[in-house]
Amino acid sequence: IVGGMDVPERKWPWQVSVHYAGIHICGGSIINEYWILSAAHCFQKEKSTEAFDMYVGLVDLNVAGSHTQWFEVNKVIIHPTYELYHPVGGDIALVQLKSRIVFSDSVLPVCIAPPDVNLQNVVCWATGWGVISQKGHTSDKLQEAQMPLISLLLCQMLYGGPSYIMSDMLCAGDIRNVKTVCEGDSGGPLVCEFNHTWLQVGVVSWGRGCTYPMFPAVYARVSYFSEWIHYHVEHTPLPLQPLPTRSSMLAATLSAPVTMLAFLLTL
Amino acid sequence: NAHRCPKSEGVSLNRDMACGHRYIQGK
């Protein structure tokens, strides 16, 4: 986030850090105890599902707090129109975790904007661990910034025509104060408050640079995809949980004293 | 799934947990 501020703990409890091979590459949001919403381009075909990790309950990328949880990925579902009608169109992905998220004050789901959401006069915020300056500096602390929504028509004019900004996209950014999302924020949420409830209206997707105010950031429009999201969350079977076997139970009974011994040896 | 939020306020994808509420309020 360029022009943002450090976030206090528990302020955005749905924020996810998507790691690939141990490095933060994208954001995401918790929508369900088994599901994360993110951007399709964070999960390019050449990337291996096994190398992804999802972190929730995190504010500082370098410090796992008492509320931090870590998850492996069971399945990634990319929207079927991704890259079909536009180089970054349909930029939305659903990530199913191998095990369930335990909710707490610091880890909670966000609501999905319905297809008929009215985005007039709402206050919206973007969050992420992406680039924070023109020089490409990053911050380990989660950043936030209030992002005014920009009408589709104005955004199309700024970018040079309707073929650049399609109906599955949404533009937002503080042009006057140069606040916007940047590299590394992709997949993260744009959320707005409606009657004390936070709805996710956008997924950070793309833009022409981060510091050219005339080119606001472009998000995947969540309301356009909400039925697809609901369909897959409701119809995709949960991951198979490994059943305890006689040998693994034996291993568990053995591993506890061994762990304890290792702990005592380190004292 | 139970949709615990009214449609106009967004949709919860959780059976037992209302979505979009946090325990602290921003400024």
PDB file of N, CA and C in Angstrom, chain A residues 16-50:
ATOM      1  N   VAL A  16      -5.250 -12.218   5.003  1.00  0.00           N
ATOM      2  CA  VAL A  16      -4.418 -13.419   4.843  1.00  0.00           C
ATOM      3  C   VAL A  16      -3.113 -13.027   4.141  1.00  0.00           C
ATOM      4  N   SER A  17      -2.021 -13.660   4.532  1.00  0.00           N
ATOM      5  CA  SER A  17      -0.768 -13.537   3.783  1.00  0.00           C
ATOM      6  C   SER A  17      -0.551 -14.846   3.028  1.00  0.00           C
ATOM      7  N   VAL A  18      -0.457 -14.740   1.701  1.00  0.00           N
ATOM      8  CA  VAL A  18      -0.205 -15.913   0.867  1.00  0.00           C
ATOM      9  C   VAL A  18       1.307 -16.010   0.665  1.00  0.00           C
ATOM     10  N   HIS A  19       1.891 -17.097   1.139  1.00  0.00           N
ATOM     11  CA  HIS A  19       3.322 -17.328   0.982  1.00  0.00           C
ATOM     12  C   HIS A  19       3.566 -18.358  -0.119  1.00  0.00           C
ATOM     13  N   TYR A  20       4.612 -18.138  -0.901  1.00  0.00           N
ATOM     14  CA  TYR A  20       5.045 -19.155  -1.860  1.00  0.00           C
ATOM     15  C   TYR A  20       6.528 -19.410  -1.606  1.00  0.00           C
ATOM     16  N   ALA A  21       6.864 -20.663  -1.384  1.00  0.00           N
ATOM     17  CA  ALA A  21       8.246 -21.059  -1.068  1.00  0.00           C
ATOM     18  C   ALA A  21       8.798 -20.212   0.085  1.00  0.00           C
ATOM     19  N   GLY A  22       7.936 -19.933   1.046  1.00  0.00           N
ATOM     20  CA  GLY A  22       8.382 -19.237   2.256  1.00  0.00           C
ATOM     21  C   GLY A  22       8.399 -17.732   2.175  1.00  0.00           C
ATOM     22  N   ILE A  23       7.926 -17.163   1.075  1.00  0.00           N
ATOM     23  CA  ILE A  23       7.969 -15.703   0.911  1.00  0.00           C
ATOM     24  C   ILE A  23       6.561 -15.164   0.667  1.00  0.00           C
ATOM     25  N   HIS A  24       6.257 -14.028   1.304  1.00  0.00           N
ATOM     26  CA  HIS A  24       4.960 -13.383   1.056  1.00  0.00           C
ATOM     27  C   HIS A  24       4.902 -12.934  -0.399  1.00  0.00           C
ATOM     28  N   ILE A  25       3.870 -13.368  -1.123  1.00  0.00           N
ATOM     29  CA  ILE A  25       3.731 -12.929  -2.525  1.00  0.00           C
ATOM     30  C   ILE A  25       2.423 -12.194  -2.770  1.00  0.00           C
ATOM     31  N   CYS A  26       1.414 -12.467  -1.950  1.00  0.00           N
ATOM     32  CA  CYS A  26       0.082 -11.914  -2.217  1.00  0.00           C
ATOM     33  C   CYS A  26      -0.721 -11.855  -0.927  1.00  0.00           C
ATOM     34  N   GLY A  27      -1.825 -11.140  -1.001  1.00  0.00           N
ATOM     35  CA  GLY A  27      -2.781 -11.138   0.101  1.00  0.00           C
ATOM     36  C   GLY A  27      -3.956 -12.046  -0.226  1.00  0.00           C
ATOM     37  N   GLY A  28      -4.858 -12.106   0.724  1.00  0.00           N
ATOM     38  CA  GLY A  28      -6.088 -12.880   0.555  1.00  0.00           C
ATOM     39  C   GLY A  28      -7.033 -12.503   1.675  1.00  0.00           C
ATOM     40  N   SER A  29      -8.193 -13.127   1.684  1.00  0.00           N
ATOM     41  CA  SER A  29      -9.157 -12.836   2.752  1.00  0.00           C
ATOM     42  C   SER A  29      -9.865 -14.122   3.162  1.00  0.00           C
ATOM     43  N   ILE A  30     -10.193 -14.202   4.447  1.00  0.00           N
ATOM     44  CA  ILE A  30     -10.923 -15.374   4.959  1.00  0.00           C
ATOM     45  C   ILE A  30     -12.398 -15.159   4.657  1.00  0.00           C
ATOM     46  N   ILE A  31     -13.021 -16.147   3.985  1.00  0.00           N
ATOM     47  CA  ILE A  31     -14.457 -16.029   3.745  1.00  0.00           C
ATOM     48  C   ILE A  31     -15.229 -17.152   4.426  1.00  0.00           C
ATOM     49  N   ASN A  32     -14.508 -18.118   4.945  1.00  0.00           N
ATOM     50  CA  ASN A  32     -15.137 -19.312   5.497  1.00  0.00           C
ATOM     51  C   ASN A  32     -14.038 -20.062   6.237  1.00  0.00           C
ATOM     52  N   GLU A  33     -14.430 -21.006   7.107  1.00  0.00           N
ATOM     53  CA  GLU A  33     -13.396 -21.690   7.890  1.00  0.00           C
ATOM     54  C   GLU A  33     -12.444 -22.535   7.028  1.00  0.00           C
ATOM     55  N   TYR A  34     -12.845 -22.871   5.808  1.00  0.00           N
ATOM     56  CA  TYR A  34     -11.981 -23.645   4.916  1.00  0.00           C
ATOM     57  C   TYR A  34     -11.528 -22.883   3.671  1.00  0.00           C
ATOM     58  N   TRP A  35     -12.021 -21.651   3.483  1.00  0.00           N
ATOM     59  CA  TRP A  35     -11.801 -21.001   2.187  1.00  0.00           C
ATOM     60  C   TRP A  35     -11.200 -19.604   2.308  1.00  0.00           C
ATOM     61  N   ILE A  36     -10.257 -19.339   1.399  1.00  0.00           N
ATOM     62  CA  ILE A  36      -9.604 -18.041   1.258  1.00  0.00           C
ATOM     63  C   ILE A  36      -9.932 -17.514  -0.137  1.00  0.00           C
ATOM     64  N   LEU A  37     -10.207 -16.224  -0.222  1.00  0.00           N
ATOM     65  CA  LEU A  37     -10.408 -15.576  -1.517  1.00  0.00           C
ATOM     66  C   LEU A  37      -9.126 -14.815  -1.862  1.00  0.00           C
ATOM     67  N   SER A  38      -8.672 -14.939  -3.103  1.00  0.00           N
ATOM     68  CA  SER A  38      -7.460 -14.242  -3.514  1.00  0.00           C
ATOM     69  C   SER A  38      -7.534 -13.958  -5.017  1.00  0.00           C
ATOM     70  N   ALA A  39      -6.424 -13.563  -5.606  1.00  0.00           N
ATOM     71  CA  ALA A  39      -6.398 -13.252  -7.039  1.00  0.00           C
ATOM     72  C   ALA A  39      -5.844 -14.440  -7.823  1.00  0.00           C
ATOM     73  N   ALA A  40      -6.410 -14.663  -9.010  1.00  0.00           N
ATOM     74  CA  ALA A  40      -5.968 -15.799  -9.836  1.00  0.00           C
ATOM     75  C   ALA A  40      -4.492 -15.670 -10.211  1.00  0.00           C
ATOM     76  N   HIS A  41      -4.043 -14.428 -10.476  1.00  0.00           N
ATOM     77  CA  HIS A  41      -2.662 -14.294 -10.961  1.00  0.00           C
ATOM     78  C   HIS A  41      -1.624 -14.639  -9.890  1.00  0.00           C
ATOM     79  N   CYS A  42      -2.059 -14.760  -8.630  1.00  0.00           N
ATOM     80  CA  CYS A  42      -1.140 -15.203  -7.562  1.00  0.00           C
ATOM     81  C   CYS A  42      -0.858 -16.706  -7.675  1.00  0.00           C
ATOM     82  N   PHE A  43      -1.675 -17.411  -8.453  1.00  0.00           N
ATOM     83  CA  PHE A  43      -1.582 -18.886  -8.520  1.00  0.00           C
ATOM     84  C   PHE A  43      -1.348 -19.326  -9.964  1.00  0.00           C
ATOM     85  N   GLN A  44      -0.369 -18.719 -10.617  1.00  0.00           N
ATOM     86  CA  GLN A  44      -0.074 -19.042 -12.019  1.00  0.00           C
ATOM     87  C   GLN A  44       0.175 -20.542 -12.157  1.00  0.00           C
ATOM     88  N   LYS A  45      -0.097 -21.007 -13.358  1.00  0.00           N
ATOM     89  CA  LYS A  45      -0.089 -22.471 -13.601  1.00  0.00           C
ATOM     90  C   LYS A  45       1.237 -23.151 -13.225  1.00  0.00           C
ATOM     91  N   GLU A  46       2.337 -22.437 -13.423  1.00  0.00           N
ATOM     92  CA  GLU A  46       3.623 -23.099 -13.164  1.00  0.00           C
ATOM     93  C   GLU A  46       3.932 -23.233 -11.668  1.00  0.00           C
ATOM     94  N   LYS A  47       3.103 -22.602 -10.840  1.00  0.00           N
ATOM     95  CA  LYS A  47       3.352 -22.682  -9.393  1.00  0.00           C
ATOM     96  C   LYS A  47       2.766 -23.984  -8.826  1.00  0.00           C
ATOM     97  N   SER A  48       3.492 -24.553  -7.887  1.00  0.00           N
ATOM     98  CA  SER A  48       3.072 -25.816  -7.285  1.00  0.00           C
ATOM     99  C   SER A  48       2.206 -25.538  -6.056  1.00  0.00           C
ATOM    100  N   THR A  49       1.060 -26.212  -5.985  1.00  0.00           N
ATOM    101  CA  THR A  49       0.135 -26.009  -4.858  1.00  0.00           C
ATOM    102  C   THR A  49       0.818 -26.308  -3.524  1.00  0.00           C
ATOM    103  N   GLU A  50       1.703 -27.296  -3.547  1.00  0.00           N
ATOM    104  CA  GLU A  50       2.358 -27.728  -2.291  1.00  0.00           C
ATOM    105  C   GLU A  50       3.257 -26.632  -1.713  1.00  0.00           C
TER     106      GLU A  50
END
